[in-house]
Amino acid sequence: MKPGSSVFTEEDRLQIKAKGLTPDDVLSQIRAFEKGFPFLTLDRPCTVGDGITILTEQEKSACTSLYEKARLSGRAMKFVPASGAASRMFKVFLAFNRGSEEIPKKEAAARAEQGDADARSLLRFMNGIRDFAFYEDLKAVMARDGLKTEEHIAAGRFKAILDYLLTEKGLHLATLPKGLIPFHRYRDRSRTPFEEHLVEAAEYVRDRRGRARVHFTVSPEHEEEVRDHVARVRSLYEGPEVKLEVEFSTQHPSTDTIAVDMENRPFRDDRGRLVFRPGGHGALLKNLNDLDGDIVYIKNIDNVVPDSRKQDTYLFKRALAGLLVLIQEKSFAHLQKLTSGDCDDLLLGEAAAFAREHFAVFLPEEMPRKKKIALLVSRLNRPLRVCGMVKNEGEPGGGPFWVRKKDGTLSRQIVESSQVDMNAPGQRSIWESSTHFNPVDLVCGLKDSAGRSFDLEKFVDPDTAFISAKSMGGRDLKALELPGLWNGGMAGWNTLFVEVPLSTFSPVKTLPDLLRKEHQP
C-alpha cells in the first residue's frame, strides 16, 4: 500500500476522526503491519552485581529517610493500571459452566486423576471455597433463592455454585473488572484490590497534610461501577490524618490501533466499519504523561496482599523511591555543572563517571569535549525509573536484560519473550539464563531539574511495538500493540534495577491463586 492511497471511504474518515486519529496515522499503522518489527538483541541477563543492585540495610535506611522528606513535601503518588477484566481468572470455570448441565465432583476428580489441569483447578477451588473472601456473599445470594451452598458442596454438585458465582443469577463475578473482586477477608468485611491499593497509598504516599494521591486507569464500560465502589469504601480508609485523592482515567481512543486481515488490508466488521482495537498497556503511557506526576509508583491492580503481609511492601516501596531521589538529585547536580558554562575537565570527568556507573553511558575517548558534554546532558536529562526485581521462580512474563542497541551501546531493559527471536543464535540461552523477573514494581521520576514534566512520548522506542494474531466473528485478523508501558514505552528512560523479596510480589492471575498463603488471613 502506498502512502496516501485512497483506501478510506468518507464514513471511514469520520470514524478515524472520532478516534482522534488522521488517515495518515492509520496508514502508518498499516505500513507497520507490512514491515513488521525487529527483535531486540539480548547481550546478557542483568544479574546481581551486573545490572541489578542489592541494597544493604544501611542503604535501605538512608534511602527511606531521603524518601520521607520527598513524601511529606507532596511529591509522591500511585498509578495503578486497573483496566483489566477478571475473565482470565474465571476462564476455566466459565468453560465448565457452559459445557454441562451438572458438574459432579466424581467426574471432575476422575479427569483430574488423568492429568486434566482444568479439572484440578476446579477441584482446588471447590475444596477451598470456604476460604475465599466472597464465600459469605455467595451463600447469601444462593440462600435468597432457597439454595444451600453447603449442601451442594457436600453432594459434589458444582453447577449451581458456578452459576451463582459467575452469572447474573448471583455475584456475576466473571463480568467484573479484576479490581472489584473481593480478594481478602478481614474480621468484619472483605476487601477488593481497589481498597488494598487505597490502604497502601495512605501508608507510603501520604504527605504532611495527610493527602494521599492515587490514580486508577479503568475501562470505560466499568468506570461508573468502579467510581461508585471507591466512593462507598473510601471513608473506611480516611480519617483525621488521611485524605485520599482518587483520580480515574480511561485509555485514550487515539491510542487504539487499526486491525488488518491476513493480507494487511483494513479489517471490517459485519457492517463494513473499520475495526480498531485497544493498543495494549503501552497505551497507558499517554495517561501517565497527562498526570502532573513527580515521584510516581506503578503497580498492577492484582499485586496486593492483606495488611498482615504488607510490611515488606512498605519497606521496599520507600527504599526504592529513596534511591530514585538520591540518583535524581545527583543527576540534577551534574546537569547543573555541565550546563553552567564553566564545566572544567574535573567536573566533566565526574559527570562521565556517574553516567557510566549508573546508566552504562560510555564516552568515546576521541569524542570532542563539546560533544561529550552534549551527550552527557542528553543522557542525564531523562525520566528515571527504579524497578524492583524478584528472583525468577518460573512466573510468566518479562525480565531484566542488557540489550544491545543498533549503535552498539548497551542499556538495561525490561524484556518480554515476544520481543526476542528465540531461533537466533544464542538468544534463547540468554533468555533462559535470566535470574530475575519483572513484577511491575516501579517508581518513576517524571520531572526535570526545573520541575517541568518530561514529555514521556519522546522516550519511546517505536520499534518495540508488536503484532499479535486475533479473531473476530470467526475470521482471523492481526492486531497492533503499542510498545509496552514498562518495556519499549520506557526504553529511553534512565533505569536502575534493584532486587526485592518475593514477598512483595503476589499476583492473582487465576482464581485458585487466592488460596495461596499470601492472600489468606
Coordinates of C-alpha atoms in Angstrom, one line a residue:
M1 CA 0.0 0.0 0.0
K2 CA 1.5 3.4 -1.0
P3 CA 1.3 6.3 1.4
G4 CA -1.8 8.5 0.6
S5 CA -3.7 5.6 -1.1
S6 CA -7.4 6.2 -1.1
V7 CA -8.4 3.2 0.9
F8 CA -10.8 5.0 3.2
T9 CA -14.4 6.0 2.5
E10 CA -15.9 9.2 3.8
E11 CA -17.5 7.1 6.6
D12 CA -14.1 5.7 7.4
R13 CA -12.6 9.1 7.7
L14 CA -15.3 10.2 10.1
Q15 CA -14.7 7.1 12.2
I16 CA -11.0 7.8 12.2
K17 CA -11.5 11.4 13.2
A18 CA -13.8 10.4 16.1
K19 CA -10.9 8.3 17.4
G20 CA -8.6 11.4 17.4
L21 CA -6.6 10.0 14.6
T22 CA -5.9 11.0 11.0
P23 CA -5.9 8.8 7.8
D24 CA -2.1 9.2 7.7
D25 CA -1.9 7.8 11.3
V26 CA -3.9 4.8 10.3
L27 CA -1.9 4.3 7.0
S28 CA 1.3 4.4 9.1
Q29 CA -0.1 1.6 11.3
I30 CA -0.9 -0.4 8.2
R31 CA 2.6 0.1 6.9
A32 CA 3.9 -1.2 10.3
F33 CA 1.9 -4.5 9.7
E34 CA 3.5 -4.8 6.3
K35 CA 7.0 -4.0 7.5
G36 CA 6.9 -5.8 10.9
F37 CA 9.1 -5.1 13.9
P38 CA 12.7 -6.1 14.6
F39 CA 13.5 -8.3 17.6
L40 CA 15.6 -7.0 20.4
T41 CA 19.2 -8.2 20.7
L42 CA 19.9 -9.6 24.1
D43 CA 23.5 -9.2 25.2
R44 CA 23.2 -10.9 28.6
P45 CA 20.7 -11.0 31.5
C46 CA 21.0 -8.5 34.2
T47 CA 22.2 -10.2 37.3
V48 CA 23.2 -9.2 40.9
G49 CA 26.4 -7.1 40.5
D50 CA 25.9 -6.8 36.8
G51 CA 22.8 -4.6 36.3
I52 CA 20.9 -5.5 39.5
T53 CA 21.7 -3.9 42.8
I54 CA 21.0 -5.3 46.3
L55 CA 20.6 -2.6 48.9
T56 CA 22.3 -3.1 52.2
E57 CA 20.4 -2.5 55.4
Q58 CA 22.3 0.8 55.8
E59 CA 21.4 1.8 52.3
K60 CA 17.7 0.9 52.8
S61 CA 17.6 3.0 55.9
A62 CA 19.3 6.0 54.3
C63 CA 17.1 5.8 51.2
T64 CA 14.0 5.5 53.3
S65 CA 14.9 8.7 55.2
L66 CA 15.6 10.5 52.0
Y67 CA 12.2 9.5 50.6
E68 CA 10.3 10.5 53.7
K69 CA 11.3 14.1 53.1
A70 CA 10.1 13.9 49.5
R71 CA 6.9 12.2 50.5
L72 CA 6.0 14.7 53.2
S73 CA 6.5 17.5 50.7
G74 CA 3.8 16.1 48.5
R75 CA 5.9 14.7 45.6
A76 CA 4.6 11.1 45.6
M77 CA 1.5 9.4 44.1
K78 CA 0.5 5.9 42.9
F79 CA -0.5 5.0 39.3
V80 CA -2.4 1.7 39.1
P81 CA -3.4 0.1 35.7
A82 CA -6.8 -1.3 36.6
S83 CA -8.4 -1.7 33.2
G84 CA -8.2 -5.5 33.1
A85 CA -11.2 -7.7 33.2
A86 CA -11.4 -10.7 35.5
S87 CA -12.3 -13.0 32.6
R88 CA -8.9 -14.8 32.7
M89 CA -9.4 -15.5 36.4
F90 CA -12.6 -17.4 35.6
K91 CA -11.8 -18.8 32.2
V92 CA -11.6 -22.5 33.4
F93 CA -14.8 -22.2 35.4
L94 CA -16.7 -20.5 32.6
A95 CA -15.8 -23.3 30.3
F96 CA -17.1 -25.9 32.8
N97 CA -20.2 -24.0 33.4
R98 CA -21.0 -23.7 29.7
G99 CA -20.3 -27.3 28.9
S100 CA -22.5 -29.3 31.2
E101 CA -26.0 -29.4 32.8
E102 CA -24.3 -30.7 36.0
I103 CA -20.7 -30.9 37.1
P104 CA -20.4 -33.8 39.5
K105 CA -17.3 -33.9 41.8
K106 CA -16.6 -37.6 40.9
E107 CA -16.3 -36.7 37.2
A108 CA -14.0 -33.8 37.9
A109 CA -11.9 -36.0 40.2
A110 CA -11.6 -38.7 37.5
R111 CA -10.5 -36.1 34.9
A112 CA -8.0 -34.6 37.4
E113 CA -6.6 -38.1 38.1
Q114 CA -5.9 -38.4 34.4
G115 CA -3.9 -35.2 34.4
D116 CA -6.5 -32.7 33.4
A117 CA -5.2 -29.3 34.7
D118 CA -8.5 -27.6 34.4
A119 CA -10.3 -30.3 36.4
R120 CA -7.5 -30.0 39.1
S121 CA -8.1 -26.2 39.2
L122 CA -11.9 -26.7 39.6
L123 CA -11.4 -29.2 42.5
R124 CA -8.9 -27.0 44.2
F125 CA -11.4 -24.1 44.0
M126 CA -14.3 -26.2 45.3
N127 CA -12.2 -27.8 48.1
G128 CA -11.1 -24.4 49.3
I129 CA -14.3 -22.4 48.5
R130 CA -14.9 -21.5 52.2
D131 CA -11.6 -19.7 52.3
F132 CA -12.5 -17.2 49.6
A133 CA -13.4 -13.6 50.6
F134 CA -16.6 -13.8 48.6
Y135 CA -17.9 -17.0 50.1
E136 CA -20.3 -15.4 52.5
D137 CA -21.7 -13.3 49.7
L138 CA -22.1 -16.4 47.6
K139 CA -24.0 -18.2 50.3
A140 CA -26.3 -15.2 50.7
V141 CA -27.3 -15.0 47.0
M142 CA -27.9 -18.7 46.8
A143 CA -30.0 -18.6 50.1
R144 CA -32.1 -15.9 48.5
D145 CA -33.3 -18.4 46.0
G146 CA -33.7 -21.2 48.6
L147 CA -30.4 -23.0 47.9
K148 CA -27.9 -24.1 50.5
T149 CA -24.3 -23.8 49.4
E150 CA -23.0 -26.3 51.9
E151 CA -25.4 -29.0 50.7
H152 CA -24.2 -28.5 47.1
I153 CA -20.6 -28.7 48.2
A154 CA -21.2 -31.9 50.3
A155 CA -23.1 -33.5 47.5
G156 CA -20.4 -32.7 45.0
R157 CA -22.8 -30.7 42.7
F158 CA -20.9 -27.7 41.3
K159 CA -23.2 -26.4 38.6
A160 CA -25.4 -24.2 40.8
I161 CA -22.4 -22.9 42.7
L162 CA -20.7 -21.8 39.5
D163 CA -24.0 -20.3 38.2
Y164 CA -24.3 -18.1 41.2
L165 CA -20.6 -17.2 41.3
L166 CA -20.2 -16.3 37.6
T167 CA -23.5 -15.2 36.2
E168 CA -26.2 -12.6 36.7
K169 CA -28.1 -15.2 38.9
G170 CA -25.8 -14.2 41.7
L171 CA -22.5 -12.4 42.1
H172 CA -21.7 -12.1 38.4
L173 CA -18.0 -12.0 39.2
A174 CA -16.9 -13.1 35.7
T175 CA -18.1 -9.8 34.2
L176 CA -16.4 -7.5 36.8
P177 CA -13.0 -5.9 36.4
K178 CA -10.4 -7.7 38.5
G179 CA -10.1 -4.8 40.9
L180 CA -13.7 -5.3 42.1
I181 CA -13.4 -9.0 43.0
P182 CA -13.3 -9.4 46.8
F183 CA -9.7 -10.7 47.4
H184 CA -9.1 -10.7 51.1
R185 CA -11.1 -11.5 54.1
Y186 CA -10.8 -9.4 57.3
R187 CA -12.6 -9.8 60.7
D188 CA -15.5 -7.5 59.8
R189 CA -15.6 -7.5 56.0
S190 CA -13.7 -8.3 52.8
R191 CA -11.6 -6.0 50.6
T192 CA -11.2 -5.6 46.9
P193 CA -7.8 -4.8 45.2
F194 CA -9.0 -1.2 44.8
E195 CA -9.3 -1.0 48.6
E196 CA -5.9 -2.6 49.2
H197 CA -4.3 0.0 46.9
L198 CA -6.0 2.8 48.8
V199 CA -4.6 1.4 52.1
E200 CA -1.1 1.2 50.5
A201 CA -1.4 4.8 49.2
A202 CA -2.4 6.1 52.7
E203 CA 0.7 4.4 54.1
Y204 CA 3.5 5.5 51.7
V205 CA 2.4 8.4 49.5
R206 CA 0.6 10.5 52.2
D207 CA 2.1 14.0 52.5
R208 CA 2.4 16.1 55.7
R209 CA -1.1 17.4 55.2
G210 CA -2.5 13.9 55.1
R211 CA -3.2 13.8 51.3
A212 CA -2.6 10.5 49.5
R213 CA -3.0 10.7 45.8
V214 CA -3.8 7.6 43.7
H215 CA -4.7 7.3 40.1
F216 CA -6.5 4.3 38.6
T217 CA -6.9 3.7 34.8
V218 CA -10.2 1.9 34.2
S219 CA -12.1 0.6 31.3
P220 CA -15.0 2.9 30.0
E221 CA -17.6 0.2 30.5
H222 CA -16.7 -0.2 34.2
E223 CA -15.8 3.3 35.1
E224 CA -19.1 4.2 36.8
E225 CA -19.1 0.9 38.7
V226 CA -15.6 1.5 39.9
R227 CA -16.2 5.1 40.9
D228 CA -19.3 4.1 42.9
H229 CA -17.3 1.3 44.7
V230 CA -14.5 3.7 45.6
A231 CA -16.9 6.4 46.7
R232 CA -18.6 3.8 49.0
V233 CA -15.5 2.5 50.7
R234 CA -13.0 5.4 50.8
S235 CA -14.3 6.7 54.1
L236 CA -13.2 3.4 55.7
Y237 CA -9.6 4.3 54.9
E238 CA -9.7 8.0 55.6
G239 CA -9.5 9.9 58.9
P240 CA -8.1 13.0 60.6
E241 CA -4.6 12.2 59.3
V242 CA -5.5 10.7 55.9
K243 CA -7.4 12.3 53.0
L244 CA -7.4 10.1 49.8
E245 CA -7.3 12.0 46.5
V246 CA -8.5 9.4 44.0
E247 CA -8.4 10.0 40.3
F248 CA -9.6 7.9 37.3
S249 CA -8.9 7.9 33.6
T250 CA -9.7 5.7 30.7
Q251 CA -7.5 4.7 27.8
H252 CA -7.5 7.4 25.1
P253 CA -9.3 6.5 21.9
S254 CA -6.4 7.9 19.9
T255 CA -4.2 5.0 21.2
D256 CA -6.5 2.4 19.6
T257 CA -4.9 0.7 16.6
I258 CA -6.4 -0.5 13.3
A259 CA -6.9 -4.2 12.8
V260 CA -6.0 -5.8 9.5
D261 CA -6.7 -9.0 7.7
M262 CA -4.1 -11.6 6.8
E263 CA -3.3 -9.6 3.6
N264 CA -2.7 -6.4 5.7
R265 CA -5.9 -4.8 4.4
P266 CA -8.1 -2.9 6.9
F267 CA -10.3 -5.4 8.7
R268 CA -14.0 -4.6 8.7
D269 CA -16.9 -5.8 10.8
D270 CA -20.2 -7.2 9.5
R271 CA -21.4 -3.7 8.9
G272 CA -18.4 -2.8 6.9
R273 CA -16.9 -0.5 9.5
L274 CA -13.2 -0.4 10.3
V275 CA -12.2 -2.3 13.4
F276 CA -10.0 -0.7 15.9
R277 CA -8.5 -2.4 19.0
P278 CA -7.0 -1.2 22.2
G279 CA -3.3 -0.7 21.9
G280 CA -2.3 -2.8 25.0
H281 CA -0.9 -1.5 28.2
G282 CA 1.5 0.7 26.3
A283 CA -1.4 2.9 25.5
L284 CA -1.4 4.0 29.2
L285 CA 1.8 6.0 28.6
K286 CA -0.5 8.8 27.4
N287 CA -2.4 8.6 30.7
L288 CA 0.8 8.7 32.7
N289 CA 2.0 11.6 30.5
D290 CA -1.2 13.6 31.3
L291 CA -0.6 13.4 35.1
D292 CA 1.0 16.2 37.0
G293 CA 3.2 13.5 38.5
D294 CA 6.6 13.8 40.1
I295 CA 7.5 10.6 42.0
V296 CA 5.1 8.0 40.7
Y297 CA 4.7 4.4 41.8
I298 CA 3.4 2.0 39.2
K299 CA 2.0 -1.3 40.4
N300 CA -0.6 -3.7 38.9
I301 CA -4.1 -3.9 40.3
D302 CA -3.8 -7.6 41.3
N303 CA -0.5 -7.5 43.1
V304 CA -1.8 -6.8 46.7
V305 CA -1.7 -8.7 50.0
P306 CA -3.6 -8.4 53.3
D307 CA -2.4 -6.0 55.9
S308 CA -0.6 -8.7 57.9
R309 CA 1.8 -9.2 54.9
K310 CA 2.3 -5.6 53.8
Q311 CA 5.4 -4.7 55.8
D312 CA 7.9 -5.8 53.2
T313 CA 6.0 -4.0 50.5
Y314 CA 6.1 -0.8 52.6
L315 CA 9.8 -1.1 53.4
F316 CA 10.9 -1.7 49.8
K317 CA 8.5 0.9 48.3
R318 CA 10.1 3.6 50.5
A319 CA 13.7 2.3 49.8
L320 CA 13.2 2.2 46.0
A321 CA 11.8 5.7 46.0
G322 CA 14.6 6.9 48.2
L323 CA 17.1 5.5 45.8
L324 CA 15.3 7.3 43.0
V325 CA 15.5 10.6 44.8
L326 CA 19.2 10.1 45.6
I327 CA 20.2 9.3 42.0
Q328 CA 17.8 12.0 40.7
E329 CA 19.5 14.7 42.9
K330 CA 22.9 13.6 41.8
S331 CA 21.8 13.7 38.1
F332 CA 20.5 17.2 38.5
A333 CA 23.7 18.3 40.2
H334 CA 25.8 17.1 37.4
L335 CA 23.4 18.6 34.8
Q336 CA 23.8 22.0 36.5
K337 CA 27.5 21.8 36.3
L338 CA 27.6 20.6 32.7
T339 CA 25.3 23.5 31.6
S340 CA 26.9 26.2 33.7
G341 CA 29.3 27.3 31.0
D342 CA 32.4 26.8 33.1
C343 CA 32.5 23.0 33.3
D344 CA 36.1 22.1 33.6
D345 CA 37.7 18.7 32.9
L346 CA 37.4 17.6 36.5
L347 CA 33.6 18.2 36.6
L348 CA 33.2 16.6 33.1
G349 CA 35.1 13.6 34.4
E350 CA 32.9 13.3 37.5
A351 CA 29.7 13.5 35.4
A352 CA 31.0 10.9 32.9
A353 CA 31.9 8.6 35.8
F354 CA 28.5 9.0 37.3
A355 CA 26.7 8.3 34.0
R356 CA 29.0 5.3 33.3
E357 CA 28.4 3.8 36.8
H358 CA 24.6 4.2 36.9
F359 CA 23.4 4.3 33.4
A360 CA 26.1 2.4 31.4
V361 CA 27.0 5.6 29.3
F362 CA 30.5 5.2 27.9
L363 CA 32.0 8.3 26.2
P364 CA 34.4 7.6 23.3
E365 CA 37.9 8.9 24.1
E366 CA 38.2 10.6 20.7
M367 CA 34.9 12.5 21.0
P368 CA 35.3 16.3 21.1
R369 CA 34.8 17.9 24.5
K370 CA 31.7 19.8 23.5
K371 CA 30.1 16.7 22.1
K372 CA 30.9 14.8 25.3
I373 CA 29.1 17.5 27.3
A374 CA 26.1 17.5 24.9
L375 CA 25.9 13.7 25.1
L376 CA 26.0 13.7 28.9
V377 CA 23.4 16.4 29.1
S378 CA 21.1 14.4 26.8
R379 CA 21.6 11.2 28.8
L380 CA 21.1 12.7 32.2
N381 CA 18.2 14.9 31.3
R382 CA 15.7 12.0 31.1
P383 CA 12.9 10.4 33.1
L384 CA 14.3 8.0 35.7
R385 CA 12.8 4.7 36.9
V386 CA 13.9 2.3 39.7
C387 CA 12.5 -1.1 39.1
G388 CA 12.1 -3.8 41.7
M389 CA 13.2 -7.3 40.5
V390 CA 12.4 -10.6 42.2
K391 CA 14.3 -13.9 41.8
N392 CA 12.9 -15.9 38.9
E393 CA 10.5 -18.5 40.3
G394 CA 9.1 -19.5 36.9
E395 CA 6.4 -16.9 36.7
P396 CA 5.5 -16.0 33.1
G397 CA 6.4 -12.5 31.9
G398 CA 9.4 -10.3 31.3
G399 CA 12.7 -9.9 32.9
P400 CA 15.8 -7.6 33.2
F401 CA 18.3 -7.8 30.4
W402 CA 21.2 -5.9 28.9
V403 CA 20.0 -5.0 25.4
R404 CA 22.4 -4.1 22.6
K405 CA 21.1 -1.2 20.5
K406 CA 21.7 -0.5 16.9
D407 CA 24.5 1.8 17.7
G408 CA 26.3 -0.9 19.6
T409 CA 25.6 0.6 23.1
L410 CA 24.0 -1.3 25.9
S411 CA 21.1 -0.4 28.1
R412 CA 19.0 -2.0 30.9
Q413 CA 15.6 -3.0 29.6
I414 CA 12.6 -5.0 30.8
V415 CA 12.1 -7.5 28.0
E416 CA 9.1 -9.8 27.2
S417 CA 9.6 -13.1 25.4
S418 CA 7.7 -11.8 22.4
Q419 CA 10.5 -9.3 21.8
V420 CA 13.2 -12.0 21.4
D421 CA 13.9 -14.2 18.4
M422 CA 14.4 -17.5 20.1
N423 CA 15.7 -19.0 16.9
A424 CA 18.6 -16.5 16.6
P425 CA 22.0 -17.8 17.7
G426 CA 22.4 -17.6 21.4
Q427 CA 19.3 -15.6 22.2
R428 CA 17.2 -18.4 23.7
S429 CA 20.1 -19.5 26.0
I430 CA 20.5 -15.8 27.2
W431 CA 16.8 -15.6 27.8
E432 CA 16.7 -18.9 29.8
S433 CA 19.7 -17.9 31.9
S434 CA 17.8 -14.9 33.4
T435 CA 17.9 -15.0 37.2
H436 CA 15.2 -12.4 37.9
F437 CA 11.7 -11.5 36.9
N438 CA 9.8 -8.2 36.5
P439 CA 6.9 -8.0 38.9
V440 CA 5.8 -4.5 37.7
D441 CA 7.1 -2.8 40.8
L442 CA 8.3 0.6 39.6
V443 CA 8.9 4.1 41.0
C444 CA 9.4 6.8 38.4
G445 CA 10.8 10.3 38.4
L446 CA 8.8 12.3 35.8
K447 CA 10.1 15.8 36.2
D448 CA 13.3 17.5 35.2
S449 CA 15.6 19.6 37.4
A450 CA 13.4 22.7 36.8
G451 CA 10.3 20.9 38.0
R452 CA 8.9 20.5 34.5
S453 CA 7.2 17.3 33.4
F454 CA 9.1 15.3 30.8
D455 CA 7.2 14.5 27.5
L456 CA 7.3 10.8 28.0
E457 CA 6.4 10.1 24.4
K458 CA 9.8 11.3 23.3
F459 CA 11.5 8.4 25.1
V460 CA 9.5 5.5 23.5
D461 CA 11.2 3.0 21.1
P462 CA 8.6 2.7 18.3
D463 CA 10.4 -0.4 17.0
T464 CA 9.3 -2.4 20.1
A465 CA 5.6 -2.5 19.1
F466 CA 4.4 -6.0 18.1
I467 CA 1.8 -7.8 16.1
S468 CA -0.5 -10.4 17.5
A469 CA -2.9 -12.9 16.0
K470 CA -6.6 -12.5 16.9
S471 CA -10.0 -13.4 15.5
M472 CA -13.4 -11.7 15.3
G473 CA -16.6 -13.4 14.1
G474 CA -14.7 -16.5 13.1
R475 CA -12.3 -14.5 10.9
D476 CA -8.6 -14.2 11.5
L477 CA -7.1 -10.7 12.0
K478 CA -3.9 -9.1 13.1
A479 CA -3.7 -6.6 15.9
L480 CA -1.0 -4.0 16.6
E481 CA 0.1 -3.5 20.2
L482 CA 2.0 -0.3 21.1
P483 CA 5.3 -0.6 22.9
G484 CA 4.6 -1.9 26.4
L485 CA 4.3 0.7 29.2
W486 CA 7.4 -0.6 31.1
N487 CA 9.0 -2.2 28.0
G488 CA 9.5 -0.2 24.9
G489 CA 7.4 2.6 26.3
M490 CA 10.2 3.4 28.7
A491 CA 13.1 2.3 26.6
G492 CA 14.7 5.7 26.6
W493 CA 14.5 6.3 30.3
N494 CA 17.4 6.0 32.7
T495 CA 16.9 2.8 34.5
L496 CA 18.0 1.1 37.7
F497 CA 17.2 -2.5 38.8
V498 CA 17.1 -3.4 42.4
E499 CA 16.4 -6.9 43.9
V500 CA 13.3 -7.0 46.1
P501 CA 12.0 -10.0 48.1
L502 CA 9.4 -12.4 46.6
S503 CA 7.1 -11.4 49.4
T504 CA 6.4 -8.1 47.6
F505 CA 5.0 -10.0 44.6
S506 CA 1.7 -11.8 45.0
P507 CA -0.2 -11.5 41.7
V508 CA -3.6 -13.1 41.2
K509 CA -3.9 -14.5 37.7
T510 CA -6.3 -17.4 38.3
L511 CA -9.0 -17.8 41.0
P512 CA -7.1 -20.5 42.9
D513 CA -4.2 -18.1 43.4
L514 CA -6.3 -16.5 46.1
L515 CA -5.9 -19.7 48.1
R516 CA -2.1 -19.1 48.4
K517 CA -1.0 -18.3 51.9
E518 CA -0.1 -14.8 50.8
H519 CA -3.8 -14.0 50.3
Q520 CA -5.2 -15.7 53.3
P521 CA -5.8 -14.2 56.8

